[in-house]
Amino acid sequence: MVTVIGGGFAGVEAAWAAAQRGARVRLCEMRPVSMTPAHKTDKLAELVCSNSFKSLLPDTPAGQLKIEMEQLGSLVVPLARRHAVPAGEALAVDRELFAASVTAAIEGHPKIDLVREEVLSLPEDGPVVIATGPLTSEGLAAIIQQLTGREHLHFYDAVSPTVDASTIDTDIVFAQSRYDKGGDDYLNCPFSEEQYNAFVDALLEADQAPEHEFEKLQYFEGCLPLEEIARRGRRSLAFGNFKPVGLMDPRSGQRPHAVLQLRPENLDKTLYSLVGCQTRMKWGGQKKVFSLVPGLESAEFVRYGVIHRNTYLDSPRILFPTLQLRRDERILFAGQLVGVEGYIESAAAGIVAGINAARLEEGKGPVIVPSESVIGSLLNYIATCPNKEFAPMNANWGLLPDPQPEIRDKGLRREAKLNAARQAIGEFASEVGMLEAVGG
């Protein structure tokens, strides 16, 4: 039997994917026996934040992700379409009807047993999928720490924004490490004094995102929000996160007044994160403020900065791209725990975990989703991200491999990526197969 722990988006998809491929599944959800600070009902796949699942347009990463999930037999995407509410190009749902329909589908599946209890120990036999999300109970979090090592489980995000490398202005930004030590892995955005002061003014005026009671954080000095540092004095960033020492702007031959550094976010260097720029600014404010950084005026942000409670694993160090635990391949993880951001991204990881759990139960080897697909690019990122400060990611163009030979035109490059994704997921879906849908 396959055991799935957690009845959120990832958990229901994992249970459904495994059951649809013939496995007997035990799905454990602790609500309503034990509630979380955010959930209000006992329904599976309850939405606790926005009711939007992002774009439906088929030529966007979010739209293609939904298409890929449906090709693999998704439960939540068809039900979301069924209970959609008007939201322009986005897929948004009536949250109560959606959660009720997901719950009914799971309860009605002949191969899924829904158990309402908090899991405080793992079964000794059969594949186990842990998909308990950012509000994992203390008891299960302790078990996960034992499985993975305490240093590999994080309880909050302090994440800097990330930009698409192809949208950085390389006429302004230059590659250099401090004092020319360690290669040219870092890119540098050089501020003049005037540009720096304008940035600080905008930073201090920007609106902050509200903090939920259950997200109360005690900031460490090493991960203070950028705006909190700026409040300590106008020059505090120039002497701290944006210090220019050891760097020389090749255009002027002089040391800049301040420097914001960019660090590669993946092995292909198609994404760069803004070093030391974790923030609680609202997303609209982040776009406005960070567009004042020299060289990022037209940059496309694939992820904005956050500081909030979010339990997740240091996946590149402990998980295979199959979502199996390196220490114990019988155990798989899915959802936000593995380092994906968003309802649909979490659900997509659940599908893959469910497919592989069913294969393990049947005595088959696990499968790796091709990185040319949107789902595969996400799982490749969480399994191979080279940064020591691994941070969660959502679906975006920058994760997909660049076409070869290189295509310089952005529109044509994205079209090539999309075509490659469609071909790759089609072949993969044929390989893993699915049964006819039941229930729902």
XYZ file of C-alpha atoms in Angstrom:
440
model
C 0.000 0.000 0.000
C 1.048 3.592 -0.714
C 0.702 6.008 2.215
C 0.220 9.708 1.493
C 0.440 12.164 4.391
C -1.309 15.489 3.897
C -4.571 16.358 2.176
C -3.540 19.580 0.473
C -2.971 20.080 -3.240
C 0.119 17.868 -3.385
C -1.340 15.146 -1.194
C -4.589 14.710 -3.121
C -2.716 14.679 -6.436
C -0.228 12.115 -5.125
C -3.030 9.888 -3.855
C -5.010 10.251 -7.082
C -2.010 9.623 -9.350
C -1.018 6.484 -7.441
C -4.568 5.135 -7.268
C -5.198 5.835 -10.955
C -2.198 3.651 -11.716
C -3.519 0.740 -9.711
C -2.034 1.237 -6.239
C -4.037 0.952 -3.056
C -3.641 4.299 -1.212
C -4.073 5.398 2.386
C -4.409 9.191 2.496
C -3.917 10.698 5.969
C -5.221 14.192 6.777
C -5.138 15.471 10.361
C -7.986 17.966 9.973
C -10.476 18.256 11.659
C -8.937 16.179 14.474
C -6.087 18.692 14.632
C -6.421 22.062 12.892
C -3.753 24.472 11.641
C -3.681 28.240 12.312
C -4.651 28.925 8.681
C -7.279 26.329 7.745
C -10.973 26.833 8.540
C -12.620 23.605 7.300
C -12.044 19.864 7.080
C -12.120 19.906 3.262
C -9.206 18.569 1.232
C -7.270 21.040 -0.952
C -8.656 23.977 1.042
C -7.340 27.303 -0.264
C -5.961 29.402 2.585
C -4.698 32.337 0.510
C -5.634 33.504 -2.992
C -8.214 31.633 -5.042
C -6.181 32.181 -8.225
C -4.083 29.514 -9.939
C -2.413 32.030 -12.275
C -2.567 32.179 -16.060
C -4.535 29.842 -18.290
C -2.854 31.082 -21.472
C -1.232 28.052 -23.131
C 1.864 30.016 -24.182
C 2.808 30.917 -20.583
C 4.720 28.704 -18.119
C 1.694 28.622 -15.789
C -0.632 27.700 -18.639
C 1.667 25.023 -19.995
C 2.085 23.609 -16.494
C -1.669 23.032 -16.243
C -1.681 21.358 -19.665
C 1.145 19.049 -18.590
C -0.666 18.147 -15.393
C -3.822 17.251 -17.286
C -1.791 15.053 -19.620
C -0.574 13.179 -16.529
C -4.120 12.760 -15.170
C -4.420 15.681 -12.742
C -7.339 15.755 -10.334
C -7.301 19.420 -9.316
C -6.916 21.160 -12.695
C -10.108 19.756 -14.292
C -12.049 20.439 -11.086
C -10.656 23.964 -10.965
C -11.880 24.528 -14.531
C -15.287 23.163 -13.537
C -15.612 25.583 -10.606
C -13.907 28.593 -12.201
C -15.017 32.154 -11.520
C -14.318 35.130 -13.826
C -10.691 36.227 -13.497
C -9.567 37.404 -16.938
C -6.805 35.198 -18.303
C -6.241 33.552 -14.919
C -7.841 30.407 -13.533
C -9.616 31.331 -10.276
C -12.095 29.161 -8.421
C -15.025 29.247 -6.049
C -12.969 28.000 -3.139
C -15.800 26.216 -1.292
C -17.173 24.386 -4.325
C -13.684 23.478 -5.482
C -12.574 22.017 -2.130
C -15.870 20.151 -1.770
C -15.485 18.572 -5.215
C -11.898 17.495 -4.519
C -12.979 15.940 -1.224
C -15.858 14.110 -2.895
C -13.586 12.751 -5.617
C -11.072 11.389 -3.100
C -13.772 9.906 -0.868
C -15.401 8.284 -3.889
C -12.295 6.657 -5.339
C -12.441 2.873 -4.817
C -8.692 2.565 -4.232
C -8.256 5.463 -1.755
C -8.918 5.180 1.978
C -9.163 8.639 3.583
C -8.035 8.555 7.218
C -8.599 11.546 9.491
C -5.748 11.455 11.995
C -2.446 13.159 12.745
C 0.505 11.012 11.703
C 3.106 10.718 14.454
C 5.070 7.780 13.038
C 5.718 6.501 9.527
C 4.591 3.070 8.323
C 7.410 0.572 8.087
C 6.296 -0.923 4.770
C 5.392 0.462 1.381
C 6.144 3.788 -0.291
C 5.363 6.916 1.757
C 4.667 10.358 0.276
C 5.000 13.250 2.748
C 3.068 16.268 1.470
C 2.184 18.224 4.585
C 2.983 21.729 3.347
C 4.237 24.876 5.071
C 2.157 24.303 8.215
C 3.468 20.827 8.985
C 2.637 19.813 12.562
C 5.388 19.892 15.159
C 5.254 16.134 15.619
C 5.708 15.338 11.945
C 8.307 18.092 11.521
C 10.371 16.324 14.188
C 10.120 13.075 12.209
C 11.189 14.874 9.026
C 14.176 16.322 10.869
C 15.202 12.832 11.928
C 14.866 11.593 8.349
C 16.721 14.450 6.670
C 18.991 15.940 9.309
C 18.059 19.027 11.307
C 20.126 21.317 9.110
C 18.085 20.409 6.026
C 14.682 21.617 7.226
C 13.847 25.335 7.089
C 10.922 26.976 8.850
C 10.784 30.309 7.063
C 11.685 31.906 3.760
C 14.073 34.820 3.552
C 14.166 34.932 -0.232
C 15.555 37.586 -2.537
C 13.923 38.391 -5.899
C 15.063 36.494 -8.989
C 15.312 37.805 -12.552
C 15.519 36.245 -16.000
C 19.163 36.503 -17.061
C 18.273 37.380 -20.652
C 16.547 40.594 -19.494
C 19.539 42.044 -17.602
C 21.211 45.030 -19.280
C 24.761 43.773 -19.830
C 25.870 47.191 -21.087
C 25.599 48.337 -17.459
C 25.944 45.203 -15.338
C 29.436 43.672 -15.215
C 30.794 40.283 -14.130
C 33.405 40.358 -11.368
C 34.124 38.869 -7.954
C 35.503 41.037 -5.164
C 39.202 41.682 -5.614
C 38.963 39.354 -8.659
C 38.924 36.340 -6.362
C 36.767 33.317 -7.156
C 36.032 33.888 -10.842
C 33.292 35.990 -12.408
C 30.255 34.134 -11.102
C 28.699 37.310 -9.698
C 27.157 40.070 -11.761
C 27.322 43.605 -10.389
C 24.832 46.473 -10.697
C 26.783 49.712 -10.045
C 25.032 52.666 -8.358
C 26.094 56.282 -8.596
C 25.392 58.301 -5.448
C 22.314 59.839 -7.067
C 20.964 56.466 -8.182
C 21.607 54.980 -4.747
C 19.753 57.767 -2.937
C 16.765 57.448 -5.284
C 16.679 53.689 -4.598
C 16.783 54.159 -0.811
C 14.026 56.806 -0.937
C 11.758 54.472 -2.943
C 12.584 51.536 -0.667
C 11.594 53.434 2.478
C 8.333 54.653 0.909
C 7.180 51.252 -0.386
C 4.195 49.479 1.220
C 4.908 46.368 3.280
C 3.062 43.072 3.032
C 0.952 42.299 6.131
C 2.207 39.628 8.511
C -0.147 36.868 9.641
C -0.221 36.071 13.339
C 1.112 32.542 12.745
C 3.984 33.941 10.654
C 5.491 36.131 13.404
C 9.227 36.021 12.900
C 12.188 37.084 14.952
C 14.622 38.272 12.307
C 18.257 37.278 12.483
C 20.808 39.949 11.649
C 21.888 37.893 8.648
C 18.439 37.928 7.029
C 16.994 41.319 7.900
C 14.541 42.767 5.383
C 16.258 45.223 3.063
C 13.978 48.058 4.160
C 14.769 47.400 7.840
C 18.475 47.859 7.133
C 17.787 51.074 5.202
C 15.877 52.518 8.175
C 19.048 52.335 10.247
C 20.656 55.048 8.148
C 20.909 56.195 4.549
C 24.385 54.711 4.089
C 23.663 51.439 5.908
C 23.103 49.456 2.694
C 26.205 50.910 1.040
C 28.246 49.710 4.028
C 26.406 46.387 4.215
C 24.490 44.433 1.570
C 25.509 46.821 -1.237
C 29.111 47.456 -0.234
C 31.274 48.169 -3.327
C 34.678 47.265 -1.861
C 36.887 45.165 -4.114
C 34.869 45.961 -7.241
C 35.706 48.212 -10.179
C 33.232 49.398 -12.822
C 34.983 48.728 -16.182
C 33.098 51.605 -17.794
C 34.535 54.243 -15.468
C 37.559 52.506 -14.029
C 36.313 53.604 -10.605
C 34.730 51.928 -7.604
C 30.932 52.506 -7.661
C 29.154 54.323 -4.845
C 27.305 51.052 -4.091
C 26.803 47.683 -5.813
C 23.913 45.243 -5.851
C 25.269 41.810 -6.728
C 23.470 39.106 -8.709
C 24.199 35.428 -8.092
C 23.393 32.504 -10.443
C 20.270 30.678 -9.319
C 20.744 27.578 -11.480
C 23.552 25.682 -13.190
C 22.721 27.077 -16.630
C 22.863 30.668 -15.306
C 19.535 31.536 -16.904
C 18.316 32.940 -13.575
C 20.003 35.352 -11.155
C 18.946 36.275 -7.618
C 19.484 39.712 -6.076
C 21.954 39.026 -3.263
C 20.870 40.192 0.187
C 17.553 41.615 -1.029
C 15.047 39.678 1.074
C 12.115 41.977 1.712
C 8.546 42.323 2.959
C 7.614 44.865 0.286
C 4.424 44.134 -1.628
C 5.113 42.697 -5.074
C 4.045 45.825 -6.943
C 6.393 47.870 -4.794
C 9.249 45.440 -5.443
C 8.846 45.834 -9.199
C 8.955 49.619 -8.854
C 11.877 49.738 -6.400
C 14.129 47.109 -7.981
C 13.601 48.581 -11.437
C 15.595 51.562 -10.117
C 18.672 49.325 -9.870
C 21.112 50.145 -12.704
C 20.917 47.359 -15.275
C 17.583 46.014 -14.033
C 15.370 48.753 -15.476
C 13.735 46.287 -17.896
C 14.428 43.060 -16.022
C 11.694 40.442 -15.806
C 11.173 39.154 -12.280
C 10.362 35.443 -12.129
C 10.109 35.503 -8.326
C 9.710 38.343 -5.854
C 11.285 38.503 -2.423
C 9.518 37.139 0.641
C 10.040 36.675 4.343
C 7.362 34.447 5.840
C 6.798 31.127 7.540
C 7.248 28.280 5.086
C 8.459 24.838 6.082
C 10.572 23.393 3.271
C 13.488 21.054 2.695
C 16.999 21.753 1.495
C 16.031 19.581 -1.460
C 19.228 19.766 -3.581
C 21.122 18.110 -0.773
C 18.621 15.405 0.166
C 16.247 14.599 -2.720
C 16.587 12.938 -6.113
C 14.721 14.459 -9.102
C 12.282 11.567 -8.598
C 11.350 13.241 -5.264
C 12.755 10.272 -3.364
C 14.780 10.804 -0.212
C 18.431 9.983 -0.833
C 18.759 8.348 2.579
C 15.658 6.172 2.160
C 14.288 5.817 -1.366
C 11.025 4.366 -0.053
C 10.106 7.852 1.173
C 9.089 10.615 -1.216
C 8.223 14.263 -0.627
C 5.870 16.532 -2.549
C 4.343 20.000 -2.573
C 5.736 23.109 -0.949
C 7.926 20.941 1.277
C 10.210 20.208 -1.680
C 10.718 23.880 -2.577
C 8.110 24.735 -5.181
C 5.949 27.846 -4.819
C 2.252 27.985 -5.646
C -0.836 25.803 -5.492
C -0.421 24.350 -8.969
C 3.326 23.822 -8.702
C 2.714 21.961 -5.430
C 0.026 19.839 -7.066
C 2.330 19.042 -10.000
C 4.998 17.743 -7.622
C 2.301 15.621 -6.007
C 1.451 13.993 -9.314
C 5.066 12.983 -9.884
C 5.454 11.676 -6.331
C 2.266 9.658 -6.756
C 3.395 8.195 -10.064
C 6.713 7.120 -8.590
C 5.135 5.787 -5.400
C 2.841 3.581 -7.508
C 5.799 2.375 -9.553
C 7.780 1.535 -6.416
C 4.806 -0.369 -4.997
C 4.631 -2.367 -8.235
C 8.348 -3.125 -8.155
C 9.238 -0.815 -11.025
C 11.935 1.845 -11.112
C 11.020 5.518 -10.608
C 10.895 7.935 -13.519
C 12.400 11.402 -13.976
C 10.279 14.006 -15.742
C 12.300 15.497 -18.634
C 13.748 18.903 -17.752
C 12.525 20.299 -21.091
C 8.990 20.262 -19.652
C 7.720 22.808 -17.136
C 7.171 20.167 -14.446
C 10.563 18.605 -15.145
C 12.340 21.967 -15.060
C 10.916 22.659 -11.594
C 11.989 19.279 -10.226
C 15.398 19.586 -11.879
C 15.843 22.949 -10.144
C 14.991 21.669 -6.688
C 17.291 18.663 -7.108
C 20.302 20.485 -8.590
C 20.208 24.142 -7.429
C 23.876 24.973 -6.718
C 23.253 27.719 -4.149
C 23.869 27.007 -0.489
C 20.891 29.282 0.228
C 18.327 27.183 -1.657
C 14.981 28.970 -1.968
C 11.578 27.857 -3.294
C 10.676 28.586 -6.927
C 7.602 28.721 -9.150
C 7.212 27.852 -12.836
C 8.978 30.316 -15.139
C 10.747 30.520 -18.503
C 14.178 30.804 -16.927
C 14.036 27.251 -15.564
C 13.551 25.709 -18.991
C 16.751 24.826 -20.877
C 17.843 27.313 -23.524
C 17.438 26.007 -27.091
C 20.532 24.999 -29.012
C 21.821 26.591 -31.122
C 21.229 29.834 -29.219
C 18.247 31.970 -30.236
C 18.743 35.654 -29.419
C 15.200 36.867 -30.076
C 13.249 36.547 -26.800
C 9.930 35.679 -28.426
C 11.406 33.012 -30.667
C 13.458 31.613 -27.795
C 10.363 31.190 -25.645
C 8.446 29.643 -28.526
C 11.234 27.090 -28.939
C 11.155 26.316 -25.204
C 7.392 25.850 -25.310
C 7.564 23.509 -28.309
C 10.265 21.452 -26.594
C 8.142 21.267 -23.426
C 5.098 20.057 -25.319
C 7.054 17.344 -27.085
C 8.848 16.212 -23.920
C 5.740 15.950 -21.753
C 3.821 14.168 -24.490
C 6.464 11.461 -24.686
C 6.684 11.213 -20.904
C 2.906 10.941 -20.482
C 2.860 8.053 -22.949
C 5.602 6.332 -20.956
C 3.976 6.530 -17.511
C 0.386 6.032 -18.664
C -2.847 6.680 -16.776
C -6.183 4.983 -16.269
C -9.580 6.439 -17.042
C -10.772 8.984 -14.477
C -13.312 7.870 -11.898
C -15.381 9.882 -9.456
C -14.928 13.683 -9.402
